[in-house]
Amino acid sequence: GNLTLYTLPGDSWPDSAHEPHIKNLLTRKIAGDCFTTEIHLDNFVPLHRWQQAGIILLEDTSLTSKSLRLSIAFNDFFGGYKKDGEIIVQGVSSEGAKTYNPEEFIHLPLFSLNDEQKGLMQQNLRKSALRVEKNGTNFRFLSATAQVDNFAFREIMTREFNSFKPKYIGIFALEGFVDSTAYIPAHFSYFTITTEKCHH
């Protein structure tokens, strides 16, 4: 009942040594301009820097066009400050090859990875979900985490992306450009995209 993608090395966020690439990326064409898309993940607990899984919207399938992604991710980068690692919902937009300077427009901490809370955090990530609703140039981002299936989504942000016209949607798992064998599975238990009439 699940599609499993492992968090293999790669990223849509390039660095000085790597062009953007995601090994575990499944894409399909989007049939309309306005849509709602949603994924559910089972027991996805990223534990190493940049490990993540989620949804990516693309203008083409090359990863060099404009893109936008929403993911459940691990973060332990705090600009030199010492803090416990954290599980976050991350939103990243990119102008593509024109700039290669992505913007992290969502950084929502969900759980701290200190030892006292680790067990509770794993329980609450038995089920996690992400949703993106697009109406014209307006994008609404939602997330949910729970121990059981009857979770409630909460809105993270609504934002306009005026010049972004996604033609493809993908689901992905990655761990950034790291030399690591700490791959973990991302079990996708649900995926849907529903095209809708645009409301202006």
PDB file of C-alpha atoms in Angstrom:
ATOM      1  CA  GLY A   1       0.000   0.000   0.000  1.00  0.00           C
ATOM      2  CA  ASN A   2       3.015   2.336  -0.031  1.00  0.00           C
ATOM      3  CA  LEU A   3       5.411   3.713  -2.611  1.00  0.00           C
ATOM      4  CA  THR A   4       8.875   3.834  -1.032  1.00  0.00           C
ATOM      5  CA  LEU A   5      11.516   6.324  -2.158  1.00  0.00           C
ATOM      6  CA  TYR A   6      14.894   6.421  -0.392  1.00  0.00           C
ATOM      7  CA  THR A   7      16.634   9.681   0.525  1.00  0.00           C
ATOM      8  CA  LEU A   8      19.508   9.326  -1.941  1.00  0.00           C
ATOM      9  CA  PRO A   9      22.174  12.036  -2.492  1.00  0.00           C
ATOM     10  CA  GLY A  10      20.984  14.915  -4.670  1.00  0.00           C
ATOM     11  CA  ASP A  11      19.066  18.162  -4.431  1.00  0.00           C
ATOM     12  CA  SER A  12      17.191  20.735  -6.481  1.00  0.00           C
ATOM     13  CA  TRP A  13      19.175  23.361  -4.538  1.00  0.00           C
ATOM     14  CA  PRO A  14      22.535  23.470  -6.392  1.00  0.00           C
ATOM     15  CA  ASP A  15      25.894  24.288  -4.843  1.00  0.00           C
ATOM     16  CA  SER A  16      29.261  25.313  -6.298  1.00  0.00           C
ATOM     17  CA  ALA A  17      30.188  21.698  -7.067  1.00  0.00           C
ATOM     18  CA  HIS A  18      26.851  20.194  -8.138  1.00  0.00           C
ATOM     19  CA  GLU A  19      24.181  20.819 -10.725  1.00  0.00           C
ATOM     20  CA  PRO A  20      20.633  20.229  -9.465  1.00  0.00           C
ATOM     21  CA  HIS A  21      19.540  16.609  -9.666  1.00  0.00           C
ATOM     22  CA  ILE A  22      17.199  14.357  -7.695  1.00  0.00           C
ATOM     23  CA  LYS A  23      17.626  10.602  -8.163  1.00  0.00           C
ATOM     24  CA  ASN A  24      14.313   9.670  -6.547  1.00  0.00           C
ATOM     25  CA  LEU A  25      11.912  11.970  -8.370  1.00  0.00           C
ATOM     26  CA  LEU A  26       8.656  10.834  -9.970  1.00  0.00           C
ATOM     27  CA  THR A  27       6.864  13.406 -12.117  1.00  0.00           C
ATOM     28  CA  ARG A  28       3.596  13.742 -14.000  1.00  0.00           C
ATOM     29  CA  LYS A  29       2.098  16.484 -16.130  1.00  0.00           C
ATOM     30  CA  ILE A  30      -0.414  18.831 -14.526  1.00  0.00           C
ATOM     31  CA  ALA A  31      -3.651  18.947 -16.504  1.00  0.00           C
ATOM     32  CA  GLY A  32      -4.896  22.395 -15.456  1.00  0.00           C
ATOM     33  CA  ASP A  33      -3.888  25.797 -14.150  1.00  0.00           C
ATOM     34  CA  CYS A  34      -5.620  25.510 -10.761  1.00  0.00           C
ATOM     35  CA  PHE A  35      -5.328  22.414  -8.596  1.00  0.00           C
ATOM     36  CA  THR A  36      -4.993  20.834  -5.172  1.00  0.00           C
ATOM     37  CA  THR A  37      -2.295  18.249  -4.496  1.00  0.00           C
ATOM     38  CA  GLU A  38      -1.700  16.221  -1.360  1.00  0.00           C
ATOM     39  CA  ILE A  39       0.708  13.562  -0.087  1.00  0.00           C
ATOM     40  CA  HIS A  40       0.712  11.386   3.038  1.00  0.00           C
ATOM     41  CA  LEU A  41       3.865   9.843   4.525  1.00  0.00           C
ATOM     42  CA  ASP A  42       4.067   6.969   7.028  1.00  0.00           C
ATOM     43  CA  ASN A  43       6.753   7.006   9.751  1.00  0.00           C
ATOM     44  CA  PHE A  44       9.022   9.419   7.881  1.00  0.00           C
ATOM     45  CA  VAL A  45      11.564  10.699  10.421  1.00  0.00           C
ATOM     46  CA  PRO A  46      14.548  12.404   8.730  1.00  0.00           C
ATOM     47  CA  LEU A  47      17.591  12.419  11.036  1.00  0.00           C
ATOM     48  CA  HIS A  48      20.497  13.776   8.962  1.00  0.00           C
ATOM     49  CA  ARG A  49      21.136  17.188   7.419  1.00  0.00           C
ATOM     50  CA  TRP A  50      18.995  17.938   4.352  1.00  0.00           C
ATOM     51  CA  GLN A  51      17.134  14.593   4.417  1.00  0.00           C
ATOM     52  CA  GLN A  52      13.606  15.297   3.216  1.00  0.00           C
ATOM     53  CA  ALA A  53      10.630  14.114   1.210  1.00  0.00           C
ATOM     54  CA  GLY A  54       7.732  15.987  -0.314  1.00  0.00           C
ATOM     55  CA  ILE A  55       6.136  17.675  -3.320  1.00  0.00           C
ATOM     56  CA  ILE A  56       7.877  19.662  -6.042  1.00  0.00           C
ATOM     57  CA  LEU A  57       6.207  21.802  -8.725  1.00  0.00           C
ATOM     58  CA  LEU A  58       8.188  22.412 -11.920  1.00  0.00           C
ATOM     59  CA  GLU A  59       7.900  24.395 -15.144  1.00  0.00           C
ATOM     60  CA  ASP A  60       9.735  21.545 -16.891  1.00  0.00           C
ATOM     61  CA  THR A  61      11.399  18.308 -15.818  1.00  0.00           C
ATOM     62  CA  SER A  62      15.011  19.474 -16.087  1.00  0.00           C
ATOM     63  CA  LEU A  63      15.282  21.054 -12.578  1.00  0.00           C
ATOM     64  CA  THR A  64      16.789  24.135 -14.265  1.00  0.00           C
ATOM     65  CA  SER A  65      13.441  25.931 -14.661  1.00  0.00           C
ATOM     66  CA  LYS A  66      11.458  27.743 -11.993  1.00  0.00           C
ATOM     67  CA  SER A  67      10.356  25.402  -9.235  1.00  0.00           C
ATOM     68  CA  LEU A  68       8.716  25.269  -5.852  1.00  0.00           C
ATOM     69  CA  ARG A  69       8.925  22.485  -3.306  1.00  0.00           C
ATOM     70  CA  LEU A  70       7.307  21.693   0.047  1.00  0.00           C
ATOM     71  CA  SER A  71       8.816  18.995   2.241  1.00  0.00           C
ATOM     72  CA  ILE A  72       9.206  17.395   5.651  1.00  0.00           C
ATOM     73  CA  ALA A  73      12.909  17.883   6.346  1.00  0.00           C
ATOM     74  CA  PHE A  74      15.697  17.629   8.916  1.00  0.00           C
ATOM     75  CA  ASN A  75      17.671  20.744   9.820  1.00  0.00           C
ATOM     76  CA  ASP A  76      20.716  21.177  12.046  1.00  0.00           C
ATOM     77  CA  PHE A  77      22.207  24.278  10.425  1.00  0.00           C
ATOM     78  CA  PHE A  78      21.963  27.342  12.661  1.00  0.00           C
ATOM     79  CA  GLY A  79      24.761  29.575  11.357  1.00  0.00           C
ATOM     80  CA  GLY A  80      27.297  28.331  13.890  1.00  0.00           C
ATOM     81  CA  TYR A  81      24.968  28.449  16.896  1.00  0.00           C
ATOM     82  CA  LYS A  82      24.592  25.209  18.864  1.00  0.00           C
ATOM     83  CA  LYS A  83      21.046  23.901  18.951  1.00  0.00           C
ATOM     84  CA  ASP A  84      19.365  20.515  18.809  1.00  0.00           C
ATOM     85  CA  GLY A  85      18.439  19.333  15.335  1.00  0.00           C
ATOM     86  CA  GLU A  86      14.837  19.781  14.288  1.00  0.00           C
ATOM     87  CA  ILE A  87      12.186  18.370  11.995  1.00  0.00           C
ATOM     88  CA  ILE A  88      10.698  21.164   9.892  1.00  0.00           C
ATOM     89  CA  VAL A  89       8.293  21.852   7.083  1.00  0.00           C
ATOM     90  CA  GLN A  90      10.399  23.602   4.464  1.00  0.00           C
ATOM     91  CA  GLY A  91       9.250  25.555   1.423  1.00  0.00           C
ATOM     92  CA  VAL A  92      11.808  26.463  -1.233  1.00  0.00           C
ATOM     93  CA  SER A  93      11.267  28.421  -4.439  1.00  0.00           C
ATOM     94  CA  SER A  94      13.805  28.800  -7.235  1.00  0.00           C
ATOM     95  CA  GLU A  95      14.059  30.992 -10.286  1.00  0.00           C
ATOM     96  CA  GLY A  96      16.014  28.175 -11.951  1.00  0.00           C
ATOM     97  CA  ALA A  97      19.160  28.487 -14.017  1.00  0.00           C
ATOM     98  CA  LYS A  98      18.779  32.275 -14.292  1.00  0.00           C
ATOM     99  CA  THR A  99      19.963  32.792 -10.718  1.00  0.00           C
ATOM    100  CA  TYR A 100      20.390  29.428  -8.964  1.00  0.00           C
ATOM    101  CA  ASN A 101      19.694  31.316  -5.733  1.00  0.00           C
ATOM    102  CA  PRO A 102      16.727  29.536  -4.144  1.00  0.00           C
ATOM    103  CA  GLU A 103      14.631  31.180  -1.441  1.00  0.00           C
ATOM    104  CA  GLU A 104      13.558  29.315   1.673  1.00  0.00           C
ATOM    105  CA  PHE A 105      10.131  30.903   2.117  1.00  0.00           C
ATOM    106  CA  ILE A 106       8.857  28.423   4.724  1.00  0.00           C
ATOM    107  CA  HIS A 107      10.871  27.172   7.701  1.00  0.00           C
ATOM    108  CA  LEU A 108       8.349  25.846  10.214  1.00  0.00           C
ATOM    109  CA  PRO A 109       9.849  23.892  13.149  1.00  0.00           C
ATOM    110  CA  LEU A 110       7.695  20.880  14.052  1.00  0.00           C
ATOM    111  CA  PHE A 111       9.790  18.946  16.581  1.00  0.00           C
ATOM    112  CA  SER A 112      13.112  19.384  18.352  1.00  0.00           C
ATOM    113  CA  LEU A 113      15.349  16.325  18.351  1.00  0.00           C
ATOM    114  CA  ASN A 114      16.476  16.455  21.957  1.00  0.00           C
ATOM    115  CA  ASP A 115      16.556  13.103  23.733  1.00  0.00           C
ATOM    116  CA  GLU A 116      13.621  13.875  26.025  1.00  0.00           C
ATOM    117  CA  GLN A 117      11.235  14.448  23.136  1.00  0.00           C
ATOM    118  CA  LYS A 118      12.553  11.913  20.621  1.00  0.00           C
ATOM    119  CA  GLY A 119      10.022   9.196  21.446  1.00  0.00           C
ATOM    120  CA  LEU A 120       7.095  11.605  21.363  1.00  0.00           C
ATOM    121  CA  MET A 121       8.344  13.098  18.098  1.00  0.00           C
ATOM    122  CA  GLN A 122       8.498   9.650  16.457  1.00  0.00           C
ATOM    123  CA  GLN A 123       4.947   8.902  17.619  1.00  0.00           C
ATOM    124  CA  ASN A 124       3.680  12.175  16.177  1.00  0.00           C
ATOM    125  CA  LEU A 125       5.362  11.482  12.830  1.00  0.00           C
ATOM    126  CA  ARG A 126       3.630   8.144  12.330  1.00  0.00           C
ATOM    127  CA  LYS A 127       1.504  10.093   9.875  1.00  0.00           C
ATOM    128  CA  SER A 128       2.522  13.310   8.134  1.00  0.00           C
ATOM    129  CA  ALA A 129       0.950  15.103   5.212  1.00  0.00           C
ATOM    130  CA  LEU A 130       1.477  18.086   2.931  1.00  0.00           C
ATOM    131  CA  ARG A 131      -0.994  19.917   0.716  1.00  0.00           C
ATOM    132  CA  VAL A 132      -0.593  22.663  -1.894  1.00  0.00           C
ATOM    133  CA  GLU A 133      -3.612  24.523  -3.289  1.00  0.00           C
ATOM    134  CA  LYS A 134      -3.064  26.663  -6.386  1.00  0.00           C
ATOM    135  CA  ASN A 135      -5.635  29.180  -7.608  1.00  0.00           C
ATOM    136  CA  GLY A 136      -4.202  31.355 -10.358  1.00  0.00           C
ATOM    137  CA  THR A 137      -1.064  32.957  -8.909  1.00  0.00           C
ATOM    138  CA  ASN A 138      -2.130  32.263  -5.308  1.00  0.00           C
ATOM    139  CA  PHE A 139      -0.584  29.272  -3.521  1.00  0.00           C
ATOM    140  CA  ARG A 140      -1.780  27.960  -0.165  1.00  0.00           C
ATOM    141  CA  PHE A 141       0.475  25.602   1.833  1.00  0.00           C
ATOM    142  CA  LEU A 142      -0.765  23.237   4.550  1.00  0.00           C
ATOM    143  CA  SER A 143       0.699  20.445   6.679  1.00  0.00           C
ATOM    144  CA  ALA A 144      -0.342  17.872   9.254  1.00  0.00           C
ATOM    145  CA  THR A 145       1.323  15.408  11.633  1.00  0.00           C
ATOM    146  CA  ALA A 146      -0.430  12.860  13.827  1.00  0.00           C
ATOM    147  CA  GLN A 147      -0.305   9.424  15.397  1.00  0.00           C
ATOM    148  CA  VAL A 148      -3.381   8.267  13.457  1.00  0.00           C
ATOM    149  CA  ASP A 149      -5.020   8.869  10.076  1.00  0.00           C
ATOM    150  CA  ASN A 150      -7.761  11.284  11.156  1.00  0.00           C
ATOM    151  CA  PHE A 151      -5.464  14.309  11.274  1.00  0.00           C
ATOM    152  CA  ALA A 152      -6.376  17.926  10.614  1.00  0.00           C
ATOM    153  CA  PHE A 153      -4.412  20.130   8.227  1.00  0.00           C
ATOM    154  CA  ARG A 154      -3.246  23.551   9.340  1.00  0.00           C
ATOM    155  CA  GLU A 155      -2.386  26.403   7.042  1.00  0.00           C
ATOM    156  CA  ILE A 156       1.264  27.405   7.033  1.00  0.00           C
ATOM    157  CA  MET A 157       1.184  30.221   4.503  1.00  0.00           C
ATOM    158  CA  THR A 158      -0.644  31.737   1.554  1.00  0.00           C
ATOM    159  CA  ARG A 159       1.560  33.495  -0.985  1.00  0.00           C
ATOM    160  CA  GLU A 160       1.479  34.890  -4.507  1.00  0.00           C
ATOM    161  CA  PHE A 161       3.972  33.569  -7.079  1.00  0.00           C
ATOM    162  CA  ASN A 162       3.106  35.788 -10.020  1.00  0.00           C
ATOM    163  CA  SER A 163       5.458  34.507 -12.719  1.00  0.00           C
ATOM    164  CA  PHE A 164       5.480  30.811 -11.811  1.00  0.00           C
ATOM    165  CA  LYS A 165       3.459  28.522 -14.082  1.00  0.00           C
ATOM    166  CA  PRO A 166       4.028  24.894 -13.034  1.00  0.00           C
ATOM    167  CA  LYS A 167       3.462  22.280 -15.721  1.00  0.00           C
ATOM    168  CA  TYR A 168       4.694  19.222 -13.792  1.00  0.00           C
ATOM    169  CA  ILE A 169       4.339  17.872 -10.286  1.00  0.00           C
ATOM    170  CA  GLY A 170       6.743  15.488  -8.617  1.00  0.00           C
ATOM    171  CA  ILE A 171       7.153  13.552  -5.404  1.00  0.00           C
ATOM    172  CA  PHE A 172      10.695  13.098  -4.185  1.00  0.00           C
ATOM    173  CA  ALA A 173      13.104  11.986  -1.469  1.00  0.00           C
ATOM    174  CA  LEU A 174      16.645  13.325  -1.120  1.00  0.00           C
ATOM    175  CA  GLU A 175      19.411  14.041   1.371  1.00  0.00           C
ATOM    176  CA  GLY A 176      21.358  16.843  -0.283  1.00  0.00           C
ATOM    177  CA  PHE A 177      24.828  16.669  -1.763  1.00  0.00           C
ATOM    178  CA  VAL A 178      26.429  14.714   1.067  1.00  0.00           C
ATOM    179  CA  ASP A 179      28.787  11.746   1.161  1.00  0.00           C
ATOM    180  CA  SER A 180      26.561   9.522   3.237  1.00  0.00           C
ATOM    181  CA  THR A 181      25.004   6.089   3.254  1.00  0.00           C
ATOM    182  CA  ALA A 182      22.416   7.035   5.875  1.00  0.00           C
ATOM    183  CA  TYR A 183      19.561   6.644   3.393  1.00  0.00           C
ATOM    184  CA  ILE A 184      16.142   6.253   4.938  1.00  0.00           C
ATOM    185  CA  PRO A 185      12.853   5.241   3.330  1.00  0.00           C
ATOM    186  CA  ALA A 186      10.050   7.686   2.658  1.00  0.00           C
ATOM    187  CA  HIS A 187       6.817   5.660   2.533  1.00  0.00           C
ATOM    188  CA  PHE A 188       4.266   7.565   0.444  1.00  0.00           C
ATOM    189  CA  SER A 189       0.868   6.116   1.372  1.00  0.00           C
ATOM    190  CA  TYR A 190      -1.230   8.626  -0.580  1.00  0.00           C
ATOM    191  CA  PHE A 191      -0.859  11.020  -3.487  1.00  0.00           C
ATOM    192  CA  THR A 192      -3.486  12.975  -5.342  1.00  0.00           C
ATOM    193  CA  ILE A 193      -3.742  15.954  -7.664  1.00  0.00           C
ATOM    194  CA  THR A 194      -7.144  17.346  -8.553  1.00  0.00           C
ATOM    195  CA  THR A 195      -7.546  20.081 -11.144  1.00  0.00           C
ATOM    196  CA  GLU A 196     -10.222  22.659 -10.432  1.00  0.00           C
ATOM    197  CA  LYS A 197     -11.899  25.686 -11.921  1.00  0.00           C
ATOM    198  CA  CYS A 198      -9.926  28.839 -11.188  1.00  0.00           C
ATOM    199  CA  HIS A 199     -11.649  31.428  -8.991  1.00  0.00           C
ATOM    200  CA  HIS A 200     -10.547  35.041  -9.410  1.00  0.00           C
TER     201      HIS A 200
END
